[in-house]
């Protein structure tokens, strides 16, 4: 399935500078900023600057340089936010089942407290 990217999504607007954000780190290919409704003491979103809908879209179509930059940015955020020692969780929601609200790939980096179990048991 080919992905169609909606360039009116809110993260595309952030990347174009149309909406403000609380930047944590910016690199050539990636941007990290604070989630507007944090679910933990540390809740940072890391996004690629390119037009990728979700994780598998990015992992399939992005250049090696983008993929390396994105992953290194996540690692730098983990370090700069002081999460190495206490641990953290990274999450990327995709599509309907994943309850993805914004159709531009983003990794949630969460930490700063115990985060509980990842999922509820299946019903
Ligand atoms: P998801 O459900 O994985 O698509 O998560 C989207 C995330 O984007 C949510 O955690 C929102 O709180 C966050 N969000 C939405 N708008 C903004 C914004 N303008 N700045 C920062 N985070 C945002």
mmCIF file of N, CA and C and ligand atoms in Angstrom:
data_model
loop_
_atom_site.group_PDB
_atom_site.id
_atom_site.type_symbol
_atom_site.label_atom_id
_atom_site.label_comp_id
_atom_site.label_asym_id
_atom_site.label_seq_id
_atom_site.Cartn_x
_atom_site.Cartn_y
_atom_site.Cartn_z
ATOM 1 N N UNK A 1 0.841 -1.196 0.000
ATOM 2 C CA UNK A 1 0.000 0.000 0.000
ATOM 3 C C UNK A 1 0.877 1.248 0.000
ATOM 4 N N UNK A 2 0.604 2.145 -0.916
ATOM 5 C CA UNK A 2 1.363 3.401 -0.921
ATOM 6 C C UNK A 2 0.728 4.376 0.070
ATOM 7 N N UNK A 3 1.547 5.052 0.832
ATOM 8 C CA UNK A 3 1.036 6.029 1.787
ATOM 9 C C UNK A 3 0.837 7.384 1.121
ATOM 10 N N UNK A 4 -0.243 8.067 1.489
ATOM 11 C CA UNK A 4 -0.479 9.436 1.045
ATOM 12 C C UNK A 4 -0.266 10.352 2.231
ATOM 13 N N UNK A 5 0.601 11.326 2.051
ATOM 14 C CA UNK A 5 0.947 12.248 3.143
ATOM 15 C C UNK A 5 0.083 13.501 3.073
ATOM 16 N N UNK A 6 -0.557 13.835 4.181
ATOM 17 C CA UNK A 6 -1.389 15.038 4.278
ATOM 18 C C UNK A 6 -0.534 16.181 4.822
ATOM 19 N N UNK A 7 -0.180 17.137 3.958
ATOM 20 C CA UNK A 7 0.732 18.191 4.420
ATOM 21 C C UNK A 7 0.039 19.275 5.252
ATOM 22 N N UNK A 8 -1.235 19.049 5.590
ATOM 23 C CA UNK A 8 -1.938 19.974 6.487
ATOM 24 C C UNK A 8 -1.952 19.459 7.925
ATOM 25 N N UNK A 9 -1.293 18.334 8.196
ATOM 26 C CA UNK A 9 -1.282 17.833 9.577
ATOM 27 C C UNK A 9 -0.469 18.784 10.464
ATOM 28 N N UNK A 10 -0.726 18.702 11.763
ATOM 29 C CA UNK A 10 -0.189 19.705 12.685
ATOM 30 C C UNK A 10 1.342 19.672 12.781
ATOM 31 N N UNK A 11 1.928 18.513 12.598
ATOM 32 C CA UNK A 11 3.391 18.467 12.685
ATOM 33 C C UNK A 11 4.031 19.039 11.419
ATOM 34 N N UNK A 12 3.358 18.886 10.281
ATOM 35 C CA UNK A 12 3.846 19.543 9.061
ATOM 36 C C UNK A 12 3.824 21.060 9.260
ATOM 37 N N UNK A 13 2.786 21.549 9.941
ATOM 38 C CA UNK A 13 2.692 22.997 10.208
ATOM 39 C C UNK A 13 3.794 23.437 11.167
ATOM 40 N N UNK A 14 4.108 22.605 12.144
ATOM 41 C CA UNK A 14 5.225 22.914 13.046
ATOM 42 C C UNK A 14 6.528 22.982 12.255
ATOM 43 N N UNK A 15 6.740 22.018 11.371
ATOM 44 C CA UNK A 15 7.987 21.998 10.591
ATOM 45 C C UNK A 15 8.091 23.213 9.675
ATOM 46 N N UNK A 16 6.956 23.728 9.190
ATOM 47 C CA UNK A 16 6.990 24.920 8.329
ATOM 48 C C UNK A 16 7.049 26.216 9.145
ATOM 49 N N UNK A 17 7.025 26.089 10.478
ATOM 50 C CA UNK A 17 7.081 27.276 11.323
ATOM 51 C C UNK A 17 5.755 27.995 11.446
ATOM 52 N N UNK A 18 4.663 27.342 11.074
ATOM 53 C CA UNK A 18 3.340 27.982 11.133
ATOM 54 C C UNK A 18 2.719 27.894 12.532
ATOM 55 N N UNK A 19 3.213 26.931 13.329
ATOM 56 C CA UNK A 19 2.730 26.718 14.699
ATOM 57 C C UNK A 19 3.971 26.630 15.590
ATOM 58 N N UNK A 20 3.941 27.275 16.767
ATOM 59 C CA UNK A 20 5.119 27.211 17.639
ATOM 60 C C UNK A 20 5.293 25.828 18.278
ATOM 61 N N UNK A 21 6.488 25.566 18.714
ATOM 62 C CA UNK A 21 6.734 24.308 19.443
ATOM 63 C C UNK A 21 7.844 24.556 20.448
ATOM 64 N N UNK A 22 7.900 23.686 21.445
ATOM 65 C CA UNK A 22 8.959 23.757 22.459
ATOM 66 C C UNK A 22 10.068 22.803 22.030
ATOM 67 N N UNK A 23 10.994 23.331 21.248
ATOM 68 C CA UNK A 23 12.047 22.487 20.674
ATOM 69 C C UNK A 23 13.030 22.014 21.738
ATOM 70 N N UNK A 24 13.340 20.737 21.684
ATOM 71 C CA UNK A 24 14.369 20.147 22.546
ATOM 72 C C UNK A 24 15.667 20.003 21.760
ATOM 73 N N UNK A 25 15.553 19.603 20.497
ATOM 74 C CA UNK A 25 16.739 19.366 19.663
ATOM 75 C C UNK A 25 16.313 19.417 18.199
ATOM 76 N N UNK A 26 17.127 20.082 17.385
ATOM 77 C CA UNK A 26 16.877 20.071 15.943
ATOM 78 C C UNK A 26 18.153 19.658 15.237
ATOM 79 N N UNK A 27 18.013 18.778 14.262
ATOM 80 C CA UNK A 27 19.154 18.326 13.462
ATOM 81 C C UNK A 27 18.807 18.529 11.991
ATOM 82 N N UNK A 28 19.683 18.100 11.113
ATOM 83 C CA UNK A 28 19.442 18.271 9.675
ATOM 84 C C UNK A 28 18.136 17.612 9.236
ATOM 85 N N UNK A 29 17.846 16.427 9.772
ATOM 86 C CA UNK A 29 16.697 15.668 9.273
ATOM 87 C C UNK A 29 15.601 15.442 10.302
ATOM 88 N N UNK A 30 15.764 15.916 11.529
ATOM 89 C CA UNK A 30 14.824 15.567 12.597
ATOM 90 C C UNK A 30 14.563 16.755 13.518
ATOM 91 N N UNK A 31 13.415 16.689 14.187
ATOM 92 C CA UNK A 31 13.062 17.703 15.188
ATOM 93 C C UNK A 31 12.503 16.983 16.415
ATOM 94 N N UNK A 32 12.952 17.397 17.589
ATOM 95 C CA UNK A 32 12.419 16.870 18.855
ATOM 96 C C UNK A 32 11.808 18.038 19.619
ATOM 97 N N UNK A 33 10.589 17.853 20.095
ATOM 98 C CA UNK A 33 9.900 18.925 20.825
ATOM 99 C C UNK A 33 8.989 18.320 21.882
ATOM 100 N N UNK A 34 8.594 19.148 22.858
ATOM 101 C CA UNK A 34 7.788 18.638 23.969
ATOM 102 C C UNK A 34 6.333 18.444 23.546
ATOM 103 N N UNK A 35 5.771 17.322 24.003
ATOM 104 C CA UNK A 35 4.352 17.072 23.739
ATOM 105 C C UNK A 35 3.505 18.115 24.462
ATOM 106 N N UNK A 36 2.484 18.603 23.801
ATOM 107 C CA UNK A 36 1.651 19.668 24.352
ATOM 108 C C UNK A 36 0.775 19.165 25.504
ATOM 109 N N UNK A 37 0.534 17.866 25.566
ATOM 110 C CA UNK A 37 -0.239 17.263 26.667
ATOM 111 C C UNK A 37 0.579 16.111 27.266
ATOM 112 N N UNK A 38 1.617 16.453 28.039
ATOM 113 C CA UNK A 38 2.550 15.408 28.489
ATOM 114 C C UNK A 38 1.878 14.354 29.361
ATOM 115 N N UNK A 39 2.237 13.109 29.096
ATOM 116 C CA UNK A 39 1.702 11.969 29.850
ATOM 117 C C UNK A 39 2.674 11.482 30.918
ATOM 118 N N UNK A 40 3.816 12.142 31.016
ATOM 119 C CA UNK A 40 4.849 11.775 31.990
ATOM 120 C C UNK A 40 5.710 13.013 32.196
ATOM 121 N N UNK A 41 6.533 13.047 33.270
ATOM 122 C CA UNK A 41 7.388 14.218 33.487
ATOM 123 C C UNK A 41 8.243 14.572 32.273
ATOM 124 N N UNK A 42 8.728 13.560 31.580
ATOM 125 C CA UNK A 42 9.379 13.789 30.283
ATOM 126 C C UNK A 42 8.500 13.171 29.206
ATOM 127 N N UNK A 43 8.074 13.986 28.255
ATOM 128 C CA UNK A 43 7.303 13.487 27.119
ATOM 129 C C UNK A 43 7.705 14.322 25.894
ATOM 130 N N UNK A 44 8.634 13.763 25.149
ATOM 131 C CA UNK A 44 9.187 14.452 23.976
ATOM 132 C C UNK A 44 8.768 13.672 22.731
ATOM 133 N N UNK A 45 8.417 14.411 21.672
ATOM 134 C CA UNK A 45 8.112 13.800 20.380
ATOM 135 C C UNK A 45 9.301 14.024 19.461
ATOM 136 N N UNK A 46 9.719 12.966 18.773
ATOM 137 C CA UNK A 46 10.788 13.089 17.782
ATOM 138 C C UNK A 46 10.191 12.782 16.423
ATOM 139 N N UNK A 47 10.362 13.716 15.482
ATOM 140 C CA UNK A 47 9.793 13.530 14.144
ATOM 141 C C UNK A 47 10.878 13.719 13.090
ATOM 142 N N UNK A 48 10.740 13.008 11.968
ATOM 143 C CA UNK A 48 11.619 13.306 10.836
ATOM 144 C C UNK A 48 11.082 14.546 10.124
ATOM 145 N N UNK A 49 11.954 15.275 9.464
ATOM 146 C CA UNK A 49 11.494 16.451 8.723
ATOM 147 C C UNK A 49 10.826 16.063 7.406
ATOM 148 N N UNK A 50 11.117 14.889 6.912
ATOM 149 C CA UNK A 50 10.536 14.432 5.647
ATOM 150 C C UNK A 50 9.080 14.007 5.830
ATOM 151 N N UNK A 51 8.342 13.877 4.700
ATOM 152 C CA UNK A 51 6.901 13.605 4.730
ATOM 153 C C UNK A 51 6.576 12.121 4.853
ATOM 154 N N UNK A 52 6.742 11.603 6.062
ATOM 155 C CA UNK A 52 6.467 10.186 6.305
ATOM 156 C C UNK A 52 5.297 10.045 7.267
ATOM 157 N N UNK A 53 4.362 9.185 6.910
ATOM 158 C CA UNK A 53 3.119 9.044 7.673
ATOM 159 C C UNK A 53 3.355 8.298 8.987
ATOM 160 N N UNK A 54 4.120 7.239 8.934
ATOM 161 C CA UNK A 54 4.267 6.368 10.105
ATOM 162 C C UNK A 54 5.583 5.610 10.016
ATOM 163 N N UNK A 55 5.819 4.770 11.014
ATOM 164 C CA UNK A 55 7.145 4.161 11.152
ATOM 165 C C UNK A 55 7.537 3.295 9.947
ATOM 166 N N UNK A 56 6.649 2.431 9.504
ATOM 167 C CA UNK A 56 7.051 1.537 8.401
ATOM 168 C C UNK A 56 7.226 2.305 7.098
ATOM 169 N N UNK A 57 6.453 3.385 6.921
ATOM 170 C CA UNK A 57 6.634 4.259 5.757
ATOM 171 C C UNK A 57 8.055 4.827 5.766
ATOM 172 N N UNK A 58 8.443 5.355 6.905
ATOM 173 C CA UNK A 58 9.787 5.943 7.059
ATOM 174 C C UNK A 58 10.873 4.884 6.872
ATOM 175 N N UNK A 59 10.721 3.768 7.561
ATOM 176 C CA UNK A 59 11.765 2.734 7.519
ATOM 177 C C UNK A 59 11.919 2.160 6.115
ATOM 178 N N UNK A 60 10.829 2.168 5.332
ATOM 179 C CA UNK A 60 10.885 1.653 3.961
ATOM 180 C C UNK A 60 11.443 2.673 2.985
ATOM 181 N N UNK A 61 11.050 3.948 3.123
ATOM 182 C CA UNK A 61 11.299 4.925 2.055
ATOM 183 C C UNK A 61 12.353 5.985 2.370
ATOM 184 N N UNK A 62 12.669 6.201 3.620
ATOM 185 C CA UNK A 62 13.629 7.264 3.955
ATOM 186 C C UNK A 62 15.039 6.854 3.543
ATOM 187 N N UNK A 63 15.881 7.866 3.368
ATOM 188 C CA UNK A 63 17.288 7.612 3.046
ATOM 189 C C UNK A 63 18.018 7.100 4.291
ATOM 190 N N UNK A 64 19.165 6.479 4.049
ATOM 191 C CA UNK A 64 19.976 6.018 5.185
ATOM 192 C C UNK A 64 20.337 7.192 6.093
ATOM 193 N N UNK A 65 20.643 8.324 5.493
ATOM 194 C CA UNK A 65 21.027 9.496 6.296
ATOM 195 C C UNK A 65 19.877 9.937 7.208
ATOM 196 N N UNK A 66 18.657 9.918 6.682
ATOM 197 C CA UNK A 66 17.501 10.302 7.505
ATOM 198 C C UNK A 66 17.294 9.305 8.641
ATOM 199 N N UNK A 67 17.435 8.025 8.333
ATOM 200 C CA UNK A 67 17.191 6.985 9.339
ATOM 201 C C UNK A 67 18.231 7.055 10.454
ATOM 202 N N UNK A 68 19.471 7.250 10.078
ATOM 203 C CA UNK A 68 20.525 7.367 11.093
ATOM 204 C C UNK A 68 20.293 8.605 11.944
ATOM 205 N N UNK A 69 20.026 9.729 11.289
ATOM 206 C CA UNK A 69 19.813 10.995 12.003
ATOM 207 C C UNK A 69 18.644 10.866 12.984
ATOM 208 N N UNK A 70 17.560 10.262 12.545
ATOM 209 C CA UNK A 70 16.363 10.117 13.380
ATOM 210 C C UNK A 70 16.674 9.293 14.627
ATOM 211 N N UNK A 71 17.319 8.168 14.425
ATOM 212 C CA UNK A 71 17.618 7.295 15.569
ATOM 213 C C UNK A 71 18.621 7.927 16.520
ATOM 214 N N UNK A 72 19.598 8.623 15.971
ATOM 215 C CA UNK A 72 20.582 9.299 16.837
ATOM 216 C C UNK A 72 19.913 10.426 17.619
ATOM 217 N N UNK A 73 18.942 11.091 16.996
ATOM 218 C CA UNK A 73 18.225 12.163 17.684
ATOM 219 C C UNK A 73 17.454 11.603 18.869
ATOM 220 N N UNK A 74 16.805 10.469 18.678
ATOM 221 C CA UNK A 74 16.095 9.822 19.789
ATOM 222 C C UNK A 74 17.081 9.510 20.915
ATOM 223 N N UNK A 75 18.231 8.956 20.568
ATOM 224 C CA UNK A 75 19.229 8.617 21.596
ATOM 225 C C UNK A 75 19.719 9.868 22.312
ATOM 226 N N UNK A 76 19.908 10.947 21.563
ATOM 227 C CA UNK A 76 20.377 12.198 22.204
ATOM 228 C C UNK A 76 19.321 12.749 23.153
ATOM 229 N N UNK A 77 18.064 12.613 22.783
ATOM 230 C CA UNK A 77 16.988 13.082 23.665
ATOM 231 C C UNK A 77 16.969 12.247 24.951
ATOM 232 N N UNK A 78 17.093 10.946 24.810
ATOM 233 C CA UNK A 78 17.143 10.082 25.999
ATOM 234 C C UNK A 78 18.249 10.544 26.945
ATOM 235 N N UNK A 79 19.399 10.841 26.387
ATOM 236 C CA UNK A 79 20.525 11.274 27.217
ATOM 237 C C UNK A 79 20.297 12.666 27.789
ATOM 238 N N UNK A 80 19.913 13.613 26.927
ATOM 239 C CA UNK A 80 19.813 15.013 27.388
ATOM 240 C C UNK A 80 18.669 15.201 28.375
ATOM 241 N N UNK A 81 17.642 14.319 28.305
ATOM 242 C CA UNK A 81 16.517 14.419 29.247
ATOM 243 C C UNK A 81 16.771 13.632 30.521
ATOM 244 N N UNK A 82 17.957 13.009 30.611
ATOM 245 C CA UNK A 82 18.360 12.323 31.834
ATOM 246 C C UNK A 82 17.635 10.999 32.057
ATOM 247 N N UNK A 83 17.281 10.311 30.967
ATOM 248 C CA UNK A 83 16.463 9.099 31.098
ATOM 249 C C UNK A 83 17.265 7.799 31.123
ATOM 250 N N UNK A 84 18.570 7.890 30.848
ATOM 251 C CA UNK A 84 19.356 6.654 30.746
ATOM 252 C C UNK A 84 19.302 5.834 32.019
ATOM 253 N N UNK A 85 19.481 6.509 33.140
ATOM 254 C CA UNK A 85 19.603 5.776 34.406
ATOM 255 C C UNK A 85 18.277 5.162 34.827
ATOM 256 N N UNK A 86 17.221 5.962 34.806
ATOM 257 C CA UNK A 86 15.937 5.489 35.324
ATOM 258 C C UNK A 86 15.116 4.696 34.314
ATOM 259 N N UNK A 87 15.499 4.788 33.061
ATOM 260 C CA UNK A 87 14.760 4.077 32.025
ATOM 261 C C UNK A 87 13.695 4.944 31.374
ATOM 262 N N UNK A 88 13.121 4.426 30.334
ATOM 263 C CA UNK A 88 12.182 5.206 29.518
ATOM 264 C C UNK A 88 11.398 4.253 28.628
ATOM 265 N N UNK A 89 10.451 4.819 27.904
ATOM 266 C CA UNK A 89 9.696 4.040 26.912
ATOM 267 C C UNK A 89 9.595 4.868 25.638
ATOM 268 N N UNK A 90 9.775 4.211 24.485
ATOM 269 C CA UNK A 90 9.488 4.870 23.219
ATOM 270 C C UNK A 90 8.313 4.154 22.570
ATOM 271 N N UNK A 91 7.419 4.957 22.015
ATOM 272 C CA UNK A 91 6.185 4.449 21.417
ATOM 273 C C UNK A 91 5.977 5.155 20.088
ATOM 274 N N UNK A 92 5.511 4.411 19.085
ATOM 275 C CA UNK A 92 5.067 5.053 17.850
ATOM 276 C C UNK A 92 3.736 4.444 17.445
ATOM 277 N N UNK A 93 2.692 5.223 17.533
ATOM 278 C CA UNK A 93 1.365 4.763 17.147
ATOM 279 C C UNK A 93 1.201 4.882 15.629
ATOM 280 N N UNK A 94 0.527 3.909 15.030
ATOM 281 C CA UNK A 94 0.322 3.946 13.574
ATOM 282 C C UNK A 94 -1.088 3.493 13.238
ATOM 283 N N UNK A 95 -1.732 4.310 12.427
ATOM 284 C CA UNK A 95 -3.019 3.920 11.861
ATOM 285 C C UNK A 95 -4.135 3.796 12.880
ATOM 286 N N UNK A 96 -5.193 3.139 12.440
ATOM 287 C CA UNK A 96 -6.422 3.062 13.244
ATOM 288 C C UNK A 96 -6.218 2.219 14.507
ATOM 289 N N UNK A 97 -5.653 1.028 14.344
ATOM 290 C CA UNK A 97 -5.476 0.147 15.505
ATOM 291 C C UNK A 97 -4.503 0.756 16.513
ATOM 292 N N UNK A 98 -3.522 1.497 15.996
ATOM 293 C CA UNK A 98 -2.553 2.132 16.886
ATOM 294 C C UNK A 98 -3.039 3.447 17.479
ATOM 295 N N UNK A 99 -4.230 3.876 17.033
ATOM 296 C CA UNK A 99 -4.827 5.151 17.495
ATOM 297 C C UNK A 99 -3.852 6.313 17.274
ATOM 298 N N UNK A 100 -3.422 6.424 16.013
ATOM 299 C CA UNK A 100 -2.535 7.526 15.625
ATOM 300 C C UNK A 100 -3.385 8.763 15.350
ATOM 301 N N UNK A 101 -3.099 9.852 16.079
ATOM 302 C CA UNK A 101 -3.887 11.088 15.902
ATOM 303 C C UNK A 101 -3.290 12.006 14.850
ATOM 304 N N UNK A 102 -1.985 12.072 14.797
ATOM 305 C CA UNK A 102 -1.324 12.985 13.853
ATOM 306 C C UNK A 102 -0.604 12.140 12.789
ATOM 307 N N UNK A 103 -0.985 12.283 11.511
ATOM 308 C CA UNK A 103 -0.450 11.401 10.465
ATOM 309 C C UNK A 103 0.912 11.852 9.921
ATOM 310 N N UNK A 104 1.823 12.129 10.830
ATOM 311 C CA UNK A 104 3.239 12.368 10.506
ATOM 312 C C UNK A 104 4.013 11.573 11.543
ATOM 313 N N UNK A 105 4.918 10.695 11.075
ATOM 314 C CA UNK A 105 5.639 9.835 12.020
ATOM 315 C C UNK A 105 6.162 10.604 13.229
ATOM 316 N N UNK A 106 5.882 10.076 14.401
ATOM 317 C CA UNK A 106 6.475 10.628 15.613
ATOM 318 C C UNK A 106 6.734 9.502 16.596
ATOM 319 N N UNK A 107 7.853 9.618 17.271
ATOM 320 C CA UNK A 107 8.194 8.697 18.359
ATOM 321 C C UNK A 107 7.962 9.448 19.665
ATOM 322 N N UNK A 108 7.171 8.876 20.540
ATOM 323 C CA UNK A 108 7.008 9.425 21.887
ATOM 324 C C UNK A 108 8.163 8.906 22.736
ATOM 325 N N UNK A 109 8.882 9.808 23.380
ATOM 326 C CA UNK A 109 9.914 9.422 24.353
ATOM 327 C C UNK A 109 9.377 9.816 25.723
ATOM 328 N N UNK A 110 9.135 8.806 26.558
ATOM 329 C CA UNK A 110 8.462 9.015 27.845
ATOM 330 C C UNK A 110 9.350 8.531 28.988
ATOM 331 N N UNK A 111 9.357 9.294 30.066
ATOM 332 C CA UNK A 111 10.124 8.856 31.234
ATOM 333 C C UNK A 111 9.958 9.826 32.380
ATOM 334 N N UNK A 112 10.774 9.611 33.406
ATOM 335 C CA UNK A 112 10.728 10.496 34.574
ATOM 336 C C UNK A 112 9.845 9.966 35.685
ATOM 337 N N UNK A 113 9.181 8.846 35.450
ATOM 338 C CA UNK A 113 8.404 8.153 36.491
ATOM 339 C C UNK A 113 8.238 6.701 36.038
ATOM 340 N N UNK A 114 7.802 5.846 36.945
ATOM 341 C CA UNK A 114 7.450 4.488 36.553
ATOM 342 C C UNK A 114 6.273 4.552 35.596
ATOM 343 N N UNK A 115 6.363 3.840 34.484
ATOM 344 C CA UNK A 115 5.358 3.979 33.425
ATOM 345 C C UNK A 115 4.326 2.851 33.414
ATOM 346 N N UNK A 116 4.485 1.895 34.310
ATOM 347 C CA UNK A 116 3.517 0.797 34.346
ATOM 348 C C UNK A 116 3.713 -0.159 33.179
ATOM 349 N N UNK A 117 2.854 -1.156 33.130
ATOM 350 C CA UNK A 117 2.959 -2.133 32.048
ATOM 351 C C UNK A 117 2.542 -1.486 30.733
ATOM 352 N N UNK A 118 3.050 -2.018 29.639
ATOM 353 C CA UNK A 118 2.866 -1.376 28.347
ATOM 354 C C UNK A 118 1.423 -1.421 27.868
ATOM 355 N N UNK A 119 0.790 -2.579 27.984
ATOM 356 C CA UNK A 119 -0.560 -2.755 27.464
ATOM 357 C C UNK A 119 -1.417 -3.468 28.490
ATOM 358 N N UNK A 120 -2.728 -3.291 28.373
ATOM 359 C CA UNK A 120 -3.642 -4.100 29.166
ATOM 360 C C UNK A 120 -3.758 -5.473 28.501
ATOM 361 N N UNK A 121 -4.027 -6.519 29.287
ATOM 362 C CA UNK A 121 -4.219 -7.835 28.675
ATOM 363 C C UNK A 121 -5.331 -7.783 27.629
ATOM 364 N N UNK A 122 -5.184 -8.567 26.564
ATOM 365 C CA UNK A 122 -6.193 -8.595 25.503
ATOM 366 C C UNK A 122 -7.501 -9.144 26.063
ATOM 367 N N UNK A 123 -8.600 -8.590 25.592
ATOM 368 C CA UNK A 123 -9.911 -9.076 26.025
ATOM 369 C C UNK A 123 -10.566 -9.832 24.886
HETATM 370 P P1 LIG B 1 -0.526 10.088 18.517
HETATM 371 O O1 LIG B 1 -1.819 9.708 19.162
HETATM 372 O O2 LIG B 1 0.537 9.077 18.683
HETATM 373 O O3 LIG B 1 -0.721 10.534 17.069
HETATM 374 O O4 LIG B 1 -0.004 11.345 19.339
HETATM 375 C C1 LIG B 1 -0.098 12.669 18.943
HETATM 376 C C2 LIG B 1 0.538 13.502 20.029
HETATM 377 O O5 LIG B 1 0.742 14.812 19.533
HETATM 378 C C3 LIG B 1 -0.317 13.628 21.298
HETATM 379 O O6 LIG B 1 0.429 13.144 22.415
HETATM 380 C C4 LIG B 1 -0.588 15.133 21.396
HETATM 381 O O7 LIG B 1 -0.609 15.604 22.705
HETATM 382 C C5 LIG B 1 0.574 15.709 20.589
HETATM 383 N N1 LIG B 1 0.342 17.021 20.010
HETATM 384 C C6 LIG B 1 -0.716 17.437 19.269
HETATM 385 N N2 LIG B 1 -0.552 18.707 18.874
HETATM 386 C C7 LIG B 1 0.643 19.111 19.371
HETATM 387 C C8 LIG B 1 1.398 20.327 19.311
HETATM 388 N N3 LIG B 1 0.932 21.407 18.653
HETATM 389 N N4 LIG B 1 2.589 20.380 19.927
HETATM 390 C C9 LIG B 1 3.058 19.311 20.604
HETATM 391 N N5 LIG B 1 2.418 18.136 20.691
HETATM 392 C C10 LIG B 1 1.227 18.041 20.093
#
